[in-house]
Coordinates of C-alpha atoms in Angstrom, one line a residue:
Chain A
M60 CA 116.7 89.9 79.9
A61 CA 120.7 90.2 80.8
D62 CA 121.7 87.2 82.1
F63 CA 119.3 84.7 82.2
H64 CA 119.9 81.3 81.5
L65 CA 117.3 78.8 81.1
H66 CA 118.1 75.4 83.7
P67 CA 118.7 72.8 80.3
Q68 CA 117.4 70.1 83.3
L69 CA 114.8 72.6 83.1
E70 CA 114.7 73.2 78.7
A71 CA 115.0 69.1 78.5
D72 CA 111.8 68.5 80.8
S73 CA 108.9 71.1 79.4
V74 CA 108.0 73.0 75.9
A75 CA 107.8 76.1 75.1
V76 CA 104.4 78.1 76.4
T77 CA 104.4 82.0 76.3
D78 CA 106.8 84.2 78.4
L79 CA 104.9 86.7 80.6
A80 CA 106.4 90.0 82.3
L81 CA 108.2 88.4 84.5
S82 CA 107.8 84.7 83.9
S83 CA 108.2 82.7 81.1
V84 CA 105.4 79.5 81.0
R85 CA 106.3 76.6 79.9
L86 CA 104.4 72.2 79.8
I87 CA 106.2 70.3 82.0
N88 CA 106.7 67.0 78.6
D89 CA 104.6 64.5 80.9
S90 CA 100.9 63.9 79.1
N91 CA 100.6 61.8 83.8
Y92 CA 99.8 65.7 84.7
P93 CA 98.6 69.4 82.9
W94 CA 101.9 71.0 84.7
L95 CA 102.5 74.3 83.9
L96 CA 106.2 76.1 85.1
L97 CA 106.3 79.5 85.7
V98 CA 110.3 80.3 85.3
P99 CA 110.7 84.1 86.5
R100 CA 113.5 85.6 83.9
L101 CA 116.2 86.8 86.3
P102 CA 119.7 85.8 87.3
D103 CA 120.6 84.5 90.1
L104 CA 117.2 83.6 92.0
V105 CA 116.6 80.2 94.0
D106 CA 114.2 81.1 96.4
L107 CA 111.0 82.9 97.0
I108 CA 112.2 86.0 98.6
D109 CA 115.5 86.4 96.1
L110 CA 113.0 88.7 94.2
T111 CA 112.1 92.4 96.0
P112 CA 108.8 92.2 97.1
G113 CA 107.1 93.8 94.1
E114 CA 109.0 91.0 91.8
R115 CA 107.0 88.4 94.3
V116 CA 104.1 90.5 93.5
V117 CA 104.2 89.8 89.2
L118 CA 104.9 86.5 89.9
M119 CA 101.6 85.3 91.9
G120 CA 99.9 87.5 90.0
E121 CA 101.2 85.4 86.9
I122 CA 101.5 82.0 89.1
G123 CA 97.0 82.8 88.7
L124 CA 96.9 83.3 85.4
A125 CA 98.6 79.2 85.1
C126 CA 95.7 78.7 87.6
D127 CA 93.4 80.2 85.7
A128 CA 94.8 78.7 82.4
L129 CA 94.9 75.1 83.5
K130 CA 91.8 75.3 85.0
A131 CA 89.9 77.3 81.5
H132 CA 91.4 73.9 79.2
V133 CA 91.7 70.7 81.2
A134 CA 89.4 68.7 83.6
C135 CA 90.0 69.7 87.7
D136 CA 90.0 68.5 90.4
K137 CA 92.5 70.8 92.7
L138 CA 94.8 72.7 91.4
N139 CA 99.2 72.9 93.5
V140 CA 101.4 75.1 93.2
A141 CA 104.6 75.0 94.5
S142 CA 109.2 76.7 94.7
L143 CA 110.9 73.7 95.4
G144 CA 113.4 73.2 93.3
N145 CA 116.0 70.9 95.4
Q146 CA 117.1 69.2 92.2
V147 CA 117.4 72.2 90.0
P148 CA 118.3 75.4 91.8
Q149 CA 117.1 77.9 89.7
L150 CA 113.6 79.8 90.9
H151 CA 110.9 77.6 89.4
V152 CA 107.4 77.3 90.5
H153 CA 105.3 74.3 89.2
V154 CA 101.6 74.7 88.7
I155 CA 99.6 71.6 88.4
A156 CA 96.1 70.5 87.2
R157 CA 95.4 67.6 89.9
R158 CA 93.2 64.6 88.5
K159 CA 91.2 62.6 92.2
K160 CA 92.5 59.9 89.0
D161 CA 95.5 60.5 88.2
A162 CA 99.2 58.9 88.3
A163 CA 99.6 60.4 91.9
W164 CA 96.5 61.3 93.8
P165 CA 96.5 61.9 96.2
N166 CA 100.1 62.2 96.9
P167 CA 102.4 65.2 94.2
V168 CA 104.1 64.8 91.5
W169 CA 107.4 64.5 92.3
G170 CA 108.8 61.0 91.5
A171 CA 105.6 59.5 91.3
V172 CA 106.0 57.4 88.2
P173 CA 107.8 58.1 85.2
P174 CA 107.4 61.2 83.2
V175 CA 104.6 60.4 79.9
A176 CA 105.6 62.2 76.6
Y177 CA 103.2 64.2 74.9
R178 CA 103.1 63.7 71.4
P179 CA 104.8 66.4 69.5
E180 CA 101.3 67.3 67.7
E181 CA 99.3 67.0 71.6
A182 CA 102.4 69.0 73.1
M183 CA 101.6 72.3 70.7
R184 CA 98.4 71.7 70.7
L185 CA 98.6 72.5 74.7
S186 CA 101.0 74.5 74.7
G187 CA 98.5 76.3 71.7
L188 CA 96.5 76.6 74.2
F189 CA 97.5 78.0 77.1
A190 CA 99.4 80.9 75.2
G191 CA 96.4 81.2 73.7
F192 CA 94.4 82.1 77.0
L193 CA 97.5 83.5 78.8
S194 CA 98.2 86.5 75.7
E195 CA 94.3 87.1 76.2
A196 CA 93.8 87.2 79.7
P197 CA 93.8 90.6 81.7
R198 CA 97.4 92.0 83.7
Q199 CA 96.7 91.2 87.1
A200 CA 99.8 93.3 88.2
Chain B
M262 CA 86.5 86.0 111.0
A263 CA 83.2 84.7 111.5
D264 CA 82.7 81.1 110.0
F265 CA 86.8 79.3 109.4
H266 CA 87.7 76.6 111.1
L267 CA 90.8 75.6 111.0
H268 CA 90.4 71.7 109.5
P269 CA 91.3 69.1 112.7
Q270 CA 93.9 67.2 110.9
L271 CA 95.5 70.7 110.4
E272 CA 94.9 71.4 113.4
A273 CA 96.8 67.9 115.1
D274 CA 99.9 68.2 113.3
S275 CA 100.9 71.9 113.7
V276 CA 101.4 73.8 117.1
A277 CA 99.9 77.5 117.3
V278 CA 102.5 80.3 116.4
T279 CA 101.1 83.5 115.9
D280 CA 98.4 84.4 113.4
L281 CA 98.8 86.9 110.6
A282 CA 96.5 89.8 109.4
L283 CA 95.8 86.4 106.6
S284 CA 97.0 83.9 108.0
S285 CA 97.0 81.5 111.1
V286 CA 100.5 80.6 110.7
R287 CA 102.0 77.4 112.6
L288 CA 105.0 74.7 113.0
I289 CA 104.7 71.6 111.8
N290 CA 105.5 68.9 114.4
D291 CA 108.0 67.3 112.7
S292 CA 111.4 67.4 114.0
N293 CA 112.9 65.9 110.5
Y294 CA 112.4 69.0 109.1
P295 CA 111.9 73.4 110.5
W296 CA 108.4 73.7 108.7
L297 CA 105.5 76.7 108.9
L298 CA 102.3 76.1 108.0
L299 CA 100.6 79.3 106.6
V300 CA 96.1 79.0 107.2
P301 CA 94.5 81.6 105.1
R302 CA 91.0 82.6 108.4
L303 CA 89.0 82.8 105.4
P304 CA 85.9 80.1 105.2
D305 CA 85.0 78.4 101.8
L306 CA 89.0 78.1 101.2
V307 CA 90.1 75.5 98.4
D308 CA 92.8 76.4 95.5
L309 CA 94.8 79.5 96.4
I310 CA 92.9 81.5 93.2
D311 CA 90.0 81.0 95.9
L312 CA 91.4 83.8 97.4
T313 CA 91.4 87.4 95.7
P314 CA 93.8 89.2 93.9
G315 CA 94.6 91.4 97.0
E316 CA 94.3 88.6 99.6
R317 CA 96.8 86.6 97.5
V318 CA 99.2 89.8 97.4
V319 CA 98.4 89.8 101.6
L320 CA 99.5 85.8 100.8
M321 CA 102.5 86.3 98.8
G322 CA 103.4 89.2 102.1
E323 CA 103.2 86.3 104.5
I324 CA 105.0 83.7 103.1
G325 CA 107.4 86.1 102.6
L326 CA 107.7 86.2 106.4
A327 CA 107.1 83.0 106.9
C328 CA 110.6 82.3 104.9
D329 CA 112.5 85.4 106.9
A330 CA 111.6 83.7 110.3
L331 CA 113.0 79.8 108.7
K332 CA 116.3 81.7 107.4
A333 CA 116.4 83.7 110.4
H334 CA 116.7 81.1 113.0
V335 CA 117.8 77.6 111.1
A336 CA 120.7 76.6 109.2
C337 CA 118.8 76.1 105.7
D338 CA 119.8 75.4 102.6
K339 CA 116.7 75.1 100.4
L340 CA 113.2 76.9 101.3
N341 CA 110.7 74.8 99.4
V342 CA 107.1 76.0 99.4
A343 CA 103.7 74.4 98.8
S344 CA 100.1 74.8 98.0
L345 CA 99.3 70.7 96.5
G346 CA 96.0 70.3 99.0
N347 CA 95.5 66.7 98.7
Q348 CA 94.6 65.6 101.3
V349 CA 93.2 68.4 103.0
P350 CA 91.1 70.0 101.1
Q351 CA 91.5 73.4 103.7
L352 CA 93.7 76.0 101.2
H353 CA 97.0 76.2 103.5
V354 CA 100.7 76.9 102.4
H355 CA 103.7 74.6 103.4
V356 CA 107.6 77.0 104.1
I357 CA 110.4 74.3 104.7
A358 CA 113.0 74.5 105.3
R359 CA 115.2 72.6 104.0
R360 CA 119.1 71.0 104.3
K361 CA 121.2 68.7 102.6
K362 CA 121.7 66.5 105.7
D363 CA 117.9 66.2 105.9
A364 CA 116.0 62.8 107.0
A365 CA 114.2 63.4 102.6
W366 CA 116.6 65.6 100.4
P367 CA 116.8 66.4 97.3
N368 CA 113.5 64.6 97.6
P369 CA 110.2 66.3 98.0
V370 CA 108.8 65.7 102.8
W371 CA 105.0 63.9 102.3
G372 CA 105.4 60.8 102.7
A373 CA 109.6 60.0 102.8
V374 CA 109.8 59.3 106.4
P375 CA 107.6 59.2 109.3
P376 CA 106.7 62.2 111.6
V377 CA 109.1 62.1 114.4
A378 CA 106.8 65.1 117.5
Y379 CA 110.0 67.9 119.3
R380 CA 108.9 67.5 122.0
P381 CA 106.9 69.6 124.2
E382 CA 109.2 72.0 125.2
E383 CA 110.8 72.5 122.4
A384 CA 108.0 72.8 120.3
M385 CA 106.8 75.3 122.4
R386 CA 110.7 77.4 122.5
L387 CA 110.3 76.9 118.6
S388 CA 106.4 78.3 118.1
G389 CA 107.9 81.1 120.7
L390 CA 111.4 82.0 118.7
F391 CA 109.3 82.3 114.8
A392 CA 105.6 83.6 117.0
G393 CA 108.7 86.5 118.0
F394 CA 109.7 87.7 114.5
L395 CA 106.9 87.6 113.2
S396 CA 105.1 89.6 115.6
E397 CA 109.2 91.7 115.0
A398 CA 108.7 91.6 111.2
P399 CA 107.4 95.1 109.1
R400 CA 104.3 94.5 107.8
Q401 CA 104.7 93.6 103.5
A402 CA 101.3 93.7 102.9

């Protein structure tokens, strides 16, 4: 899609997983939490309601897939789903697997503790695992 | 809908606005931020993916309406939309109008500063304003 450029901060904080119909899926490079990021590949999006109603439905389907991917591959007590964007204005949706023993529980993850980068081979392994799941998932939307 | 009971913590933290097809809409009683809460009125929901794909689409429509209601009635620089639920497990979605001069900006609102309750007449006025908008909005889903 023309004119979409991933925000450099999102790019720096994460590694590519795969592209779904609307969103690029990325893995946040923080081993404190299994944490996927969905970034709709359309230009000039800030808020969720900058998407058309039809695009929002597609995004909801992709959020569901990201939730399913986390549940399938990591132990988790709760899923956190959020579109905040106060610091990085480009629309992005966090989908985070939370554990009752994780570094921030029960608080939100943002600003809780400094990120701990994955070893490169572990980031690659996880990215491949989620990419595999997402490529095989039935398209919901 | 049978067997749904609003979690007492959510009830204590907010005032009723209106009921949409799926969710009860409530106003969080914190004058730091114009902040709506959507609570799907179905029993035993914890995560977003506990909803069926069809229910998720309805919820996305209701999230859009809550965003529109905030944008229509309060000055705001950014919308925050989040389903966390680490402390209150009943599925609920926060829709928050953020201002660059608000008490927590640019951080998330949770845990940032203690809530400041509205004067009762102001809570009632805002609740009525949002209820009016939501009752007139075209049903999207």
